[in-house]
Short mmCIF file of C-alpha atoms in Angstrom, two decimals:
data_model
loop_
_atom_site.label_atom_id
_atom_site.label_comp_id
_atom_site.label_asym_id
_atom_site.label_seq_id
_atom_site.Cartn_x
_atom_site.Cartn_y
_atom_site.Cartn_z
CA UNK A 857 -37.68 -186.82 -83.15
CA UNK A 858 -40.43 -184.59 -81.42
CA UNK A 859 -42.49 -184.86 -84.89
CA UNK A 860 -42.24 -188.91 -84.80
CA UNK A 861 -43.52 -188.62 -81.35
CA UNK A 862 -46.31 -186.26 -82.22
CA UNK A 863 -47.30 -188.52 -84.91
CA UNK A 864 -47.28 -191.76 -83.00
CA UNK A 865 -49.45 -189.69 -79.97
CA UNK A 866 -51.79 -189.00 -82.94
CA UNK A 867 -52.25 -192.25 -84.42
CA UNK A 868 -52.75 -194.09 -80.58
CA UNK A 869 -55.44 -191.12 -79.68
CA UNK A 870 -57.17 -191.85 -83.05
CA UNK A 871 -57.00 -195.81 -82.44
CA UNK A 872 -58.86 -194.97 -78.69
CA UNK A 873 -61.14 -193.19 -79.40
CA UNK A 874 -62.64 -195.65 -82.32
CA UNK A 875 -62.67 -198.26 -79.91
CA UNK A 876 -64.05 -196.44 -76.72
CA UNK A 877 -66.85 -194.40 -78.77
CA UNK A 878 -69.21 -196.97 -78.76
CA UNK A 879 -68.32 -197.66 -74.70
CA UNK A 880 -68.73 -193.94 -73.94
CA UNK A 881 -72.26 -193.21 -75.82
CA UNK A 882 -73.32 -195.65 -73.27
CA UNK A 883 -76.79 -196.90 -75.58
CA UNK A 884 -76.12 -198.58 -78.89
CA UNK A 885 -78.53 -199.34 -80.95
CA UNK A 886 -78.33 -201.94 -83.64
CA UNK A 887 -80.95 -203.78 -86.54
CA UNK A 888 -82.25 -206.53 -85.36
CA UNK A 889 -83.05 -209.14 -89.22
CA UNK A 890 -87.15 -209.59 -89.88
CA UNK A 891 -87.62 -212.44 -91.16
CA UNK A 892 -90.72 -211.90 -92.73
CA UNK A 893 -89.14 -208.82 -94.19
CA UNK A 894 -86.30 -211.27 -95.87
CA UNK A 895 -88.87 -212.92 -97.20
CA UNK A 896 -91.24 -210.34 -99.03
CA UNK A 897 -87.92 -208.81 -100.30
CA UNK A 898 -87.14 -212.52 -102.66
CA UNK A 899 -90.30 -213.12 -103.52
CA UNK A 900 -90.83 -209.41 -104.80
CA UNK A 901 -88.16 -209.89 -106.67
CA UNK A 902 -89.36 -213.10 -108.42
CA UNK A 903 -92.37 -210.92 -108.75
CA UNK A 904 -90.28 -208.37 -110.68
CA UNK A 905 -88.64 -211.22 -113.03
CA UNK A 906 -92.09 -212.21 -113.55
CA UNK A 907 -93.42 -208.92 -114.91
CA UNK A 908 -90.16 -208.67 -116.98
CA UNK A 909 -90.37 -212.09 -118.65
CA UNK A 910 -94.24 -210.83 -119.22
CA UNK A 911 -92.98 -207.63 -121.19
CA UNK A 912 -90.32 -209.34 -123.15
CA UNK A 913 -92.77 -212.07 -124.23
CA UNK A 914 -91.17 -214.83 -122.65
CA UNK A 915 -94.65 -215.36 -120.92
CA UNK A 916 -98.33 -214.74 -121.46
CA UNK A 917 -100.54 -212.85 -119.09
CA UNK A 918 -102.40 -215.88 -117.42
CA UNK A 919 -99.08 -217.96 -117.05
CA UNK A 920 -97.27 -213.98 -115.41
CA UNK A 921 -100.68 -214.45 -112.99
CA UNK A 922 -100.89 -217.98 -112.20
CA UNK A 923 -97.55 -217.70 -111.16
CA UNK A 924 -98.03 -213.94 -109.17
CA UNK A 925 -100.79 -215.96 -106.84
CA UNK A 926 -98.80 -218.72 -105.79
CA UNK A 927 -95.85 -216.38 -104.74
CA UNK A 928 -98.95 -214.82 -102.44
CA UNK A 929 -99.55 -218.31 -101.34
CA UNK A 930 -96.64 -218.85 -100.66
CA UNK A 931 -95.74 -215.53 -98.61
CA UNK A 932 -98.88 -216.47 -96.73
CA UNK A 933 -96.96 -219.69 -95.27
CA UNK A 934 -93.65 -218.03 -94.91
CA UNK A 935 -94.62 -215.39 -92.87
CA UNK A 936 -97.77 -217.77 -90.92
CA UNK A 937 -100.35 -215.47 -91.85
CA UNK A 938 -98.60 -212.69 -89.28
CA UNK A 939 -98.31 -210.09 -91.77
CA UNK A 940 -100.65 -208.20 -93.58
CA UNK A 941 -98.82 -206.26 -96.87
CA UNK A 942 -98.93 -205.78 -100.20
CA UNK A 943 -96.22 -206.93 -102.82
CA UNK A 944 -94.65 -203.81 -103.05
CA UNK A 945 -94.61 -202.35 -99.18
CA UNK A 946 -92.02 -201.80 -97.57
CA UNK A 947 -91.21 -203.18 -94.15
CA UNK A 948 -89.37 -202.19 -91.33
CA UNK A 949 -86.56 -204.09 -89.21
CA UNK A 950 -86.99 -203.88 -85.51
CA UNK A 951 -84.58 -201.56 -83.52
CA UNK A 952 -82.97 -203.13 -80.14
CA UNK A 953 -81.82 -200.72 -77.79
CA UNK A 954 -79.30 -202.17 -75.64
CA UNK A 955 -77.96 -199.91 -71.94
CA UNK A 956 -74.72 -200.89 -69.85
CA UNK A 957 -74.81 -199.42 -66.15
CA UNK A 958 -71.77 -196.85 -65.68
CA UNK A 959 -69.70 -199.51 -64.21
CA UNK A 960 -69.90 -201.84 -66.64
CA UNK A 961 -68.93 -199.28 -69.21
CA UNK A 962 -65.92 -198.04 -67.06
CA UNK A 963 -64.25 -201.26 -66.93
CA UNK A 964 -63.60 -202.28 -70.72
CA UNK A 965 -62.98 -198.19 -71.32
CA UNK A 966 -60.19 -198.58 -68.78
CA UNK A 967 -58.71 -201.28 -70.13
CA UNK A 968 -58.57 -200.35 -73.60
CA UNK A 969 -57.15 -197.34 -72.85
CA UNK A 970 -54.13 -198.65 -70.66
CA UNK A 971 -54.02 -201.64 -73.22
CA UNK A 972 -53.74 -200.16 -76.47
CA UNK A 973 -50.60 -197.52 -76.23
CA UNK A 974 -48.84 -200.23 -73.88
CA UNK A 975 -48.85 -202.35 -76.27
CA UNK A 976 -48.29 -200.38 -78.96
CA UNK A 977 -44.79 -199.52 -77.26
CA UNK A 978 -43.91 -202.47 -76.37
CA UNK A 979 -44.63 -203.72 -80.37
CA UNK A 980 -42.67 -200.80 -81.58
CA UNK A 981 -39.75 -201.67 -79.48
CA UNK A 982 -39.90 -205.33 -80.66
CA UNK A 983 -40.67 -204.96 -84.42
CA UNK A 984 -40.07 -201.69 -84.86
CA UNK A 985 -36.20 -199.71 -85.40
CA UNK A 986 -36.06 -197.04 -82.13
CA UNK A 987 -32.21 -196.83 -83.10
CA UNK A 988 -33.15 -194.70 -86.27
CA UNK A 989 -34.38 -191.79 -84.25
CA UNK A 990 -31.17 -191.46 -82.60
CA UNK A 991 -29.35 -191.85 -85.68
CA UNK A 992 -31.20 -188.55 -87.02
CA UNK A 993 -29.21 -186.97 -83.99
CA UNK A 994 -25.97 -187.74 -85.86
CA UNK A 995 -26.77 -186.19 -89.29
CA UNK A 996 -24.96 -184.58 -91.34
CA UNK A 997 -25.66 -180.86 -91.03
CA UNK A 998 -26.90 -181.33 -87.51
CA UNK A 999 -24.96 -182.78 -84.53
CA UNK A 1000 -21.79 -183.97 -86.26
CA UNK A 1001 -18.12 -182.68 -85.35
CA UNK A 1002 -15.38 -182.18 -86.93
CA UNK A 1003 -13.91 -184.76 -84.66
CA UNK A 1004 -16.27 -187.10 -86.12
CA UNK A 1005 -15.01 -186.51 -90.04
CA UNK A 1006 -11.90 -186.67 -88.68
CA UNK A 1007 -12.77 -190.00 -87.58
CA UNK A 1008 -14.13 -191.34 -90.93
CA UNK A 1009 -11.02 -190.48 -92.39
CA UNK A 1010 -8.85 -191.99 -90.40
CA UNK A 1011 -11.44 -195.02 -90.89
CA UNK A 1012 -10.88 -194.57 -94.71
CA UNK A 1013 -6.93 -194.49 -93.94
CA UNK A 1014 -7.27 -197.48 -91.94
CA UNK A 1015 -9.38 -199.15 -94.78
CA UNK A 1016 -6.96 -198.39 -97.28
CA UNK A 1017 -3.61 -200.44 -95.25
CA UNK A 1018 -6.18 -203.70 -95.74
CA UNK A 1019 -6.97 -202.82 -99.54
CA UNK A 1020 -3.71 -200.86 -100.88
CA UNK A 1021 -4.55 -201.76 -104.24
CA UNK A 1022 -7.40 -199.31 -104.36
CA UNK A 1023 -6.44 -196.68 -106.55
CA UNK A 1024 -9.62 -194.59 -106.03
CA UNK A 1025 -10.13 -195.02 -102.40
CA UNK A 1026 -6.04 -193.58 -102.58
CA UNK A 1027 -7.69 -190.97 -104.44
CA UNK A 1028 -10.63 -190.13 -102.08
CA UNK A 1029 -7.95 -189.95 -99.05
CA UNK A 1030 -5.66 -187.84 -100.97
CA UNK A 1031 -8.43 -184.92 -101.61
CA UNK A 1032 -9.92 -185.75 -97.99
CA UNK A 1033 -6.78 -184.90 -96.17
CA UNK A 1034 -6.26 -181.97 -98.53
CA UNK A 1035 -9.68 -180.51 -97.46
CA UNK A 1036 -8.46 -180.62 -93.73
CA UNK A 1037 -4.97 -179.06 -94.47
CA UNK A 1038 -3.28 -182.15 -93.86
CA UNK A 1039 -1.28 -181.77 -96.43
CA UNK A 1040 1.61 -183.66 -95.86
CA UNK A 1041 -0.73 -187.10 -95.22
CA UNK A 1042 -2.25 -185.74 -98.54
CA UNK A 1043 0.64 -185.92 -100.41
CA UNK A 1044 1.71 -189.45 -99.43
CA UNK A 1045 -1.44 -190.69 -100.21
CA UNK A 1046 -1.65 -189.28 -103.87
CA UNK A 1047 1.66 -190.71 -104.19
CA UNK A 1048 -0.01 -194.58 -103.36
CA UNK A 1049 -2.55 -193.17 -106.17
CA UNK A 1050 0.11 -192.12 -108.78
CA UNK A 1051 2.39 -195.40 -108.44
CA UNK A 1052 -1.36 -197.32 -109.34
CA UNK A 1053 -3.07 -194.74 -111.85
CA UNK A 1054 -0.24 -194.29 -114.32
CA UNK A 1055 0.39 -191.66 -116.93
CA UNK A 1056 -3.08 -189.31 -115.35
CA UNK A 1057 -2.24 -185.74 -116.17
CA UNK A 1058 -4.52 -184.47 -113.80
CA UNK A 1059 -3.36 -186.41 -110.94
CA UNK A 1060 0.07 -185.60 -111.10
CA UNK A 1061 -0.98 -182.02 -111.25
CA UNK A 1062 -2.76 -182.35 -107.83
CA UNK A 1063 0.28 -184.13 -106.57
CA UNK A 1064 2.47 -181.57 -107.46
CA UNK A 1065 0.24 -178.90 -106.01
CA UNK A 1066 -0.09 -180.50 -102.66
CA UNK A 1067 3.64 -181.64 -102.48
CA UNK A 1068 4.38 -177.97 -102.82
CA UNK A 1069 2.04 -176.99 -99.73
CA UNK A 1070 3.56 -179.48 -97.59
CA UNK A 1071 7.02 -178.18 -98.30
CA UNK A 1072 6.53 -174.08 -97.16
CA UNK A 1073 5.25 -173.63 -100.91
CA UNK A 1074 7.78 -174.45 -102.91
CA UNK A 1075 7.71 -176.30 -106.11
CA UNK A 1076 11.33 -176.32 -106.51
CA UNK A 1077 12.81 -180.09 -106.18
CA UNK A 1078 9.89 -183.19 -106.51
CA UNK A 1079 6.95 -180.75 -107.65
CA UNK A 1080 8.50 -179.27 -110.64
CA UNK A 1081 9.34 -182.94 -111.68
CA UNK A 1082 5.95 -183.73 -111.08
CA UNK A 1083 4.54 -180.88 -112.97
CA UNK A 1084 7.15 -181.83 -116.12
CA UNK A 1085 5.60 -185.25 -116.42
CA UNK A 1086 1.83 -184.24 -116.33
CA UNK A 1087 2.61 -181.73 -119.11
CA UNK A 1088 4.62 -183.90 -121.30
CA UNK A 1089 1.08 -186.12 -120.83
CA UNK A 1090 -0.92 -183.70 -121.67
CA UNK A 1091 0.60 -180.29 -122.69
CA UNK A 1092 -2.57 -178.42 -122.15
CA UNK A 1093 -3.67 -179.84 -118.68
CA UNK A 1094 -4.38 -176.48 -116.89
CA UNK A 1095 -3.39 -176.41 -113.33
CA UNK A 1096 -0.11 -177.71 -114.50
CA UNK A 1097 0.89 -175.13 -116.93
CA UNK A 1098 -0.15 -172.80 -114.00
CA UNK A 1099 2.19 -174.66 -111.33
CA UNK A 1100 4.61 -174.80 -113.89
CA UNK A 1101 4.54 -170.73 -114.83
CA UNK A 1102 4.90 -170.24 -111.02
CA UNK A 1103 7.76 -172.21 -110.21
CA UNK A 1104 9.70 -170.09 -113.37
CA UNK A 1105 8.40 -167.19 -111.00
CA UNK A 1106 10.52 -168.65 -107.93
CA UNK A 1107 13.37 -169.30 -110.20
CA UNK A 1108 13.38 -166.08 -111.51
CA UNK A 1109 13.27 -167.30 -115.12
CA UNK A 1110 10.44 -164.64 -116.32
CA UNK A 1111 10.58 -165.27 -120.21
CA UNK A 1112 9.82 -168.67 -119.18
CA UNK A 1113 7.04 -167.74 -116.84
CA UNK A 1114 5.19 -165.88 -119.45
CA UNK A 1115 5.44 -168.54 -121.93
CA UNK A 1116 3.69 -170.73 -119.56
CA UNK A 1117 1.04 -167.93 -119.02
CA UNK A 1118 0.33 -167.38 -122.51
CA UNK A 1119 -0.11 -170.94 -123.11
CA UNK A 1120 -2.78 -171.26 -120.12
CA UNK A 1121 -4.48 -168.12 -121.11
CA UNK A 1122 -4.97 -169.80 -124.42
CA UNK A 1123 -6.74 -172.94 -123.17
CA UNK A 1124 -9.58 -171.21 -121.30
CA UNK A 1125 -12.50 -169.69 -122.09
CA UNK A 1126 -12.34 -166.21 -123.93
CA UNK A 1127 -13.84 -163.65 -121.63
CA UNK A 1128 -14.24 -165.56 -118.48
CA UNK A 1129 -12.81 -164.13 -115.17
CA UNK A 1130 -9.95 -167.02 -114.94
CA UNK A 1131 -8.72 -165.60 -117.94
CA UNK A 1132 -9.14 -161.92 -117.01
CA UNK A 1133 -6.76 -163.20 -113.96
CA UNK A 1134 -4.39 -164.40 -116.12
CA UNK A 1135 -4.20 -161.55 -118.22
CA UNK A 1136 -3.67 -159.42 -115.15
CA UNK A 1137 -0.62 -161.67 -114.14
CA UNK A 1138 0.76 -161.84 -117.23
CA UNK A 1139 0.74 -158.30 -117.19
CA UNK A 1140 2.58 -157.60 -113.93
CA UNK A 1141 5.52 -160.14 -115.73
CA UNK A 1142 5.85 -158.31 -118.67
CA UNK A 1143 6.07 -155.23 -116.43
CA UNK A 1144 8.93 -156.88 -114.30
CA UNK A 1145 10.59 -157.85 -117.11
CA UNK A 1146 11.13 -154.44 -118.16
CA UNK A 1147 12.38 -153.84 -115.29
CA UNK A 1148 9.25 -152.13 -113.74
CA UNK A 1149 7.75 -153.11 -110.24
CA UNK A 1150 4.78 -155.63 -110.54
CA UNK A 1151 1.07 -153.92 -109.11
CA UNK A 1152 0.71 -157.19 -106.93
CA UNK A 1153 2.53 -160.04 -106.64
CA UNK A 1154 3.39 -163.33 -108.83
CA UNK A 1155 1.12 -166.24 -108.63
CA UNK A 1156 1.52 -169.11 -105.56
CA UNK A 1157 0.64 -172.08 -106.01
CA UNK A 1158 -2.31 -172.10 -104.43
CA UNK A 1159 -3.18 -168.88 -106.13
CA UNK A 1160 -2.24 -170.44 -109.38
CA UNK A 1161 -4.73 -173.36 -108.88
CA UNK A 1162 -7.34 -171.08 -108.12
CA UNK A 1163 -7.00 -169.15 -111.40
CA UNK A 1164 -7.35 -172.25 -113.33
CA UNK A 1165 -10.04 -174.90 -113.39
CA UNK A 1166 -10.76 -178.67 -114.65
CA UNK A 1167 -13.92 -179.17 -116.25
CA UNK A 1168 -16.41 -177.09 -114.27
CA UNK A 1169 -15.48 -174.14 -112.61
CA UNK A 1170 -17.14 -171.40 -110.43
CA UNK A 1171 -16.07 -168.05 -109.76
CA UNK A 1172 -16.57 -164.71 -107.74
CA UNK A 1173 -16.36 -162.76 -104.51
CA UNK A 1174 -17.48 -163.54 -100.70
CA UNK A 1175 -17.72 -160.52 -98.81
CA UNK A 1176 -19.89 -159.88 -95.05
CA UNK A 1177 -22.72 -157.46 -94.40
CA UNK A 1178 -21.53 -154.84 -92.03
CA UNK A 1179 -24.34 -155.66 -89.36
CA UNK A 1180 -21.95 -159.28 -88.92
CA UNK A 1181 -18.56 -157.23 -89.29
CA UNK A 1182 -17.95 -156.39 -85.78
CA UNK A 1183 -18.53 -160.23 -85.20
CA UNK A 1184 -15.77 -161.43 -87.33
CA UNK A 1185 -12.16 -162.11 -85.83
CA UNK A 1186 -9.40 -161.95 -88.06
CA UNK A 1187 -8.28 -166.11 -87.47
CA UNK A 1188 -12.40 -167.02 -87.56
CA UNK A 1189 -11.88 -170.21 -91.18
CA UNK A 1190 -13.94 -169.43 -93.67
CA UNK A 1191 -15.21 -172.23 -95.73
CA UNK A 1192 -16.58 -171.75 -99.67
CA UNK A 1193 -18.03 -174.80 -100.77
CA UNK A 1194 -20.47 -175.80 -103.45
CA UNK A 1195 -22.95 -178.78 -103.63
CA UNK A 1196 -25.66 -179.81 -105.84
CA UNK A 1197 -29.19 -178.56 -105.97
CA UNK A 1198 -30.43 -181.90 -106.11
CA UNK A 1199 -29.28 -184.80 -104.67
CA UNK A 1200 -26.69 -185.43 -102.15
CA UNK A 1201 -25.87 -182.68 -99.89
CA UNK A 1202 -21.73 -183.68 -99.94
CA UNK A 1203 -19.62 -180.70 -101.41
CA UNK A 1204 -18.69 -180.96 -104.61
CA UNK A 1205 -16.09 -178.46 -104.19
CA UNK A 1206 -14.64 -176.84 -100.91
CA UNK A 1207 -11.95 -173.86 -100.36
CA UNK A 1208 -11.00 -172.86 -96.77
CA UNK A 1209 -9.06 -170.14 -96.38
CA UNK A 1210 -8.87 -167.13 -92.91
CA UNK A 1211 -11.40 -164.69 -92.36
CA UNK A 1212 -8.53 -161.84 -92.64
CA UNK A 1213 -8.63 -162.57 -95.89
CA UNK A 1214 -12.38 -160.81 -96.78
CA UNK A 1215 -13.38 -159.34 -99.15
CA UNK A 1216 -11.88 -162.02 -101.18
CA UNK A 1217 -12.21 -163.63 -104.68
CA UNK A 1218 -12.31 -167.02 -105.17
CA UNK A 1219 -12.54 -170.05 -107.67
CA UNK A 1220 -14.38 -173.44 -107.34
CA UNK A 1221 -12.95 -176.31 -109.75
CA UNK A 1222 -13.21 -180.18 -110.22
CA UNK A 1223 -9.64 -180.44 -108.08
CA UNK A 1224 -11.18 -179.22 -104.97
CA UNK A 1225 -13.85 -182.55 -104.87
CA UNK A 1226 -14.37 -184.44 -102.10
CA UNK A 1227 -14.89 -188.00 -103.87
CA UNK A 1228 -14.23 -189.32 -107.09
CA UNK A 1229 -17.33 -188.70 -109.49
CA UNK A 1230 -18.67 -185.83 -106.99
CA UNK A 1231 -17.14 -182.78 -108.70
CA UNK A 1232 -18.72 -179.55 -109.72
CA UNK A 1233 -19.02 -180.75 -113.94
CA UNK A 1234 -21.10 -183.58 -112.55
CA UNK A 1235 -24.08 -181.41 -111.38
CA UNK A 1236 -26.72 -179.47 -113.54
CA UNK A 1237 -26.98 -176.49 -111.00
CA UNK A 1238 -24.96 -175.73 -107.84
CA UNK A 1239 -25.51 -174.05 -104.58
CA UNK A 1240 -22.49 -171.77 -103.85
CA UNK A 1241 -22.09 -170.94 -99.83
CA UNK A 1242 -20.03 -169.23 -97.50
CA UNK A 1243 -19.50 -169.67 -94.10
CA UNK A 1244 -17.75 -168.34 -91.11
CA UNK A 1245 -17.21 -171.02 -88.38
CA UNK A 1246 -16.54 -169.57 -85.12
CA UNK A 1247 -15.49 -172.74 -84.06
CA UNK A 1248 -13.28 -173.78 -86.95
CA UNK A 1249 -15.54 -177.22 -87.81
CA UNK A 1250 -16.21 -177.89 -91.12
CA UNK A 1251 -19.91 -178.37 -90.25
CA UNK A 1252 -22.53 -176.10 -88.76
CA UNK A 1253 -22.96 -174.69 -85.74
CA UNK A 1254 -24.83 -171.95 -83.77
CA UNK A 1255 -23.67 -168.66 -83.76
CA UNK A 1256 -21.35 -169.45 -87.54
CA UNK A 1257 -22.53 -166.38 -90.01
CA UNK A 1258 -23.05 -167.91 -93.39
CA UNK A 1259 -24.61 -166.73 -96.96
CA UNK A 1260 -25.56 -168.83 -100.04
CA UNK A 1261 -25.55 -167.84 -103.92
CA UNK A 1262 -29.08 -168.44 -105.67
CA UNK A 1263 -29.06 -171.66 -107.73
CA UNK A 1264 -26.33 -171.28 -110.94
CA UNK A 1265 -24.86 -173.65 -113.43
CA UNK A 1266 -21.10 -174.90 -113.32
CA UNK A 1267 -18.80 -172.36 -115.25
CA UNK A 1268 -21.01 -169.31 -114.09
CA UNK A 1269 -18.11 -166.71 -113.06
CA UNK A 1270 -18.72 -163.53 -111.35
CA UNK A 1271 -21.12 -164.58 -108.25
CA UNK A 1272 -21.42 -162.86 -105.75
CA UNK A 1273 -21.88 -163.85 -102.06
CA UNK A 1274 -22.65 -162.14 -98.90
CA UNK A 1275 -22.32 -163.36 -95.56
CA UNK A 1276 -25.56 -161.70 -93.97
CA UNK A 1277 -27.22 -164.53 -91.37
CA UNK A 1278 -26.53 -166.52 -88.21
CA UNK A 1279 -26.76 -170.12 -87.88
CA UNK A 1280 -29.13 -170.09 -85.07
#
């Protein structure tokens, strides 16, 4: 807002002083037409077309003369025998000098000046759109709350009792109230999307993950079923062979836990760090199967969605400098989001977990999007950032401690992030 201002301040001063220049120098001085010098300049023209029509031929000399003296002639009666000049001279226009007394100058100066940003208020305020600087107020990144996105969700909830034949805007709610922990709301509205979106793999996967949270974690009963049907859609959809190896965790059925395992370990990429997680939980099965104690413990579901990712994935570790340490409380959220270089600002991708939790590892997939078409696989290059939000709001505000990962492409694993500066 203060650089509209500034601008419009500009622009007015610039307008003013064009117009009162000529009031303050006080003397203007303008050309006052000759008439006699109008008319030497056409007829030394015609003298010109003469001599031209003489060197192409057109004419002979005598004709080129006979015509040169009565354009003389005829300059004599033009100009009433007052001037004296050859063809070629050049004459001079008279100067007028005009002077207003100070008073006279005063008045119109005044006027102009009161006149001219009056009205250009009052003509902005008319024709113009004042709301639009207080809508910058309202931005996204600036003076929004979390109350507010609360708000548009709850819009979007209301929306979707007038319109409940919108699979995708089920969808959109679905992830929305999962991004806010609301997990429960979540799950009731992916099960609207599931009874309109039939036999979607990865849906039923999300479903199944979410149902769990909302029930303390547990994937025995509804999620399990859920988890069956997505795989016996697609056998190789990932988050569901993960959800599926964990819940033969809870049941204690490990040969059937490592089957799953092997099978997800098999679908993704050789050498990346989801599968070097796998590898390390498959490890600590085999171990308690033969009876030895497991060096950290089995896969949740949440865990096991991290370790696996749909379509485009990013990977790696947040950790804060130790200048911000001593400003960290151990219940300060922590969000790790990604968004696009270019483009839309909206993340593409969003993980919220407790600042007790750092150093910690995390995983970015297409399951943690916002909006349908907005995922992480959708964008070229991605801007990977985490921040600490003393006040728990999902958008920035002074005093948060936050630290972004250079520009990388989806699938890049390994990043590392440190949490090193203060939202002013």
């Amino acid at each position: 807002m203060p650089l509209f201002w500034t601008l419009a301040a500009l622009m007015v001063t610039v307008t003013l002083g064009v117009l009162t220049w000529p009031l303050l120098r006080g003397t203007r001085r303008f050309e006052q037409p000759d008439a006699n010098a109008a008319s030497l300049a056409v007829l030394r023209d015609q003298k010109r077309m003469l001599d031209a029509e003489y060197a192409a031929g057109s004419i002979g000399e005598v004709e080129r003369d006979a015509a040169i003296d009565e354009l003389a002639h005829r300059l004599d009666r033009e100009t009433g025998g007052d001037i004296s000049v050859e063809m070629g001279e050049q004459s001079r226009a008279g100067r007028v000098e005009t002077s207003a007394s100070p008073r006279h100058r005063w008045l119109p100066l005044t006027l102009v000046a009161v006149i001219v940003p009056v009205a250009a208020f009052l003509l902005y305020h008319r024709l113009g759109n004042p709301a639009a600087i207080d809508a910058t107020a309202g931005a996204p990144g600036h003076n929004v709350t979390e109350v507010q996105i609360v708000t548009m969700v709850e819009t979007l909830a209301n929306r979707m009792q007038q319109h409940p034949e919108d699979a995708d805007g089920w969808l959109l709610l679905a992830r929305s109230y999962q991004a806010l922990d609301r997990f429960p709301e979540s799950a009731n509205a992916y099960a609207r999307a599931a009874a309109l979106i039939k036999n979607d793999a990865n849906l039923l996967a999300d479903y199944a993950d979410v149902l769990a949270m909302a029930h303390d974690r547990t994937l025995a009963g509804e999620p399990i079923a859920l988890i069956e049907r997505a795989l016996a859609i697609d056998p190789r959809q990932r988050k569901a062979l993960a959800l599926a190896a964990t819940a033969a965790l809870e049941a204690r059925d490990i040969p059937a836990s490592l089957v799953y395992w092997r099978r997800l370990a098999a679908e993704l990429p050789p050498g990346s760090d989801e599968v070097t997680k796998v590898a390390s939980v498959i490890a600590d099965v085999e171990r308690a199967q033969r009876g030895g104690a497991p060096t950290s413990a089995p896969a949740a579901p949440e865990a096991a969605t991290k370790a696996v990712a749909r379509g485009g994935v990013v990977s790696g570790r947040v950790d804060v400098a130790g200048t911000l340490a001593s400003k960290v409380t151990l219940d300060d959220t922590v969000f790790i989001f990604a968004r696009a270089v270019d483009g839309s600002r909206m993340p593409l991708a969003v993980l919220r977990l407790k600042a007790r939790a750092l150093p910690a590892d995390f995983v970015l997939d297409d399951s943690m999007a916002m909006a349908a078409g907005a995922t992480l696989s959708s964008a070229p290059q991605v801007i990977v950032e985490a921040r600490i939000a003393k006040g728990g709001g999902a958008l920035p505000q002074p005093g948060d401690m936050f630290g972004r990962s250079a520009p990388i492409k989806p699938g890049t694993t390994d990043v590392r992030i440190v949490i090193d500066q203060v939202v002013p």
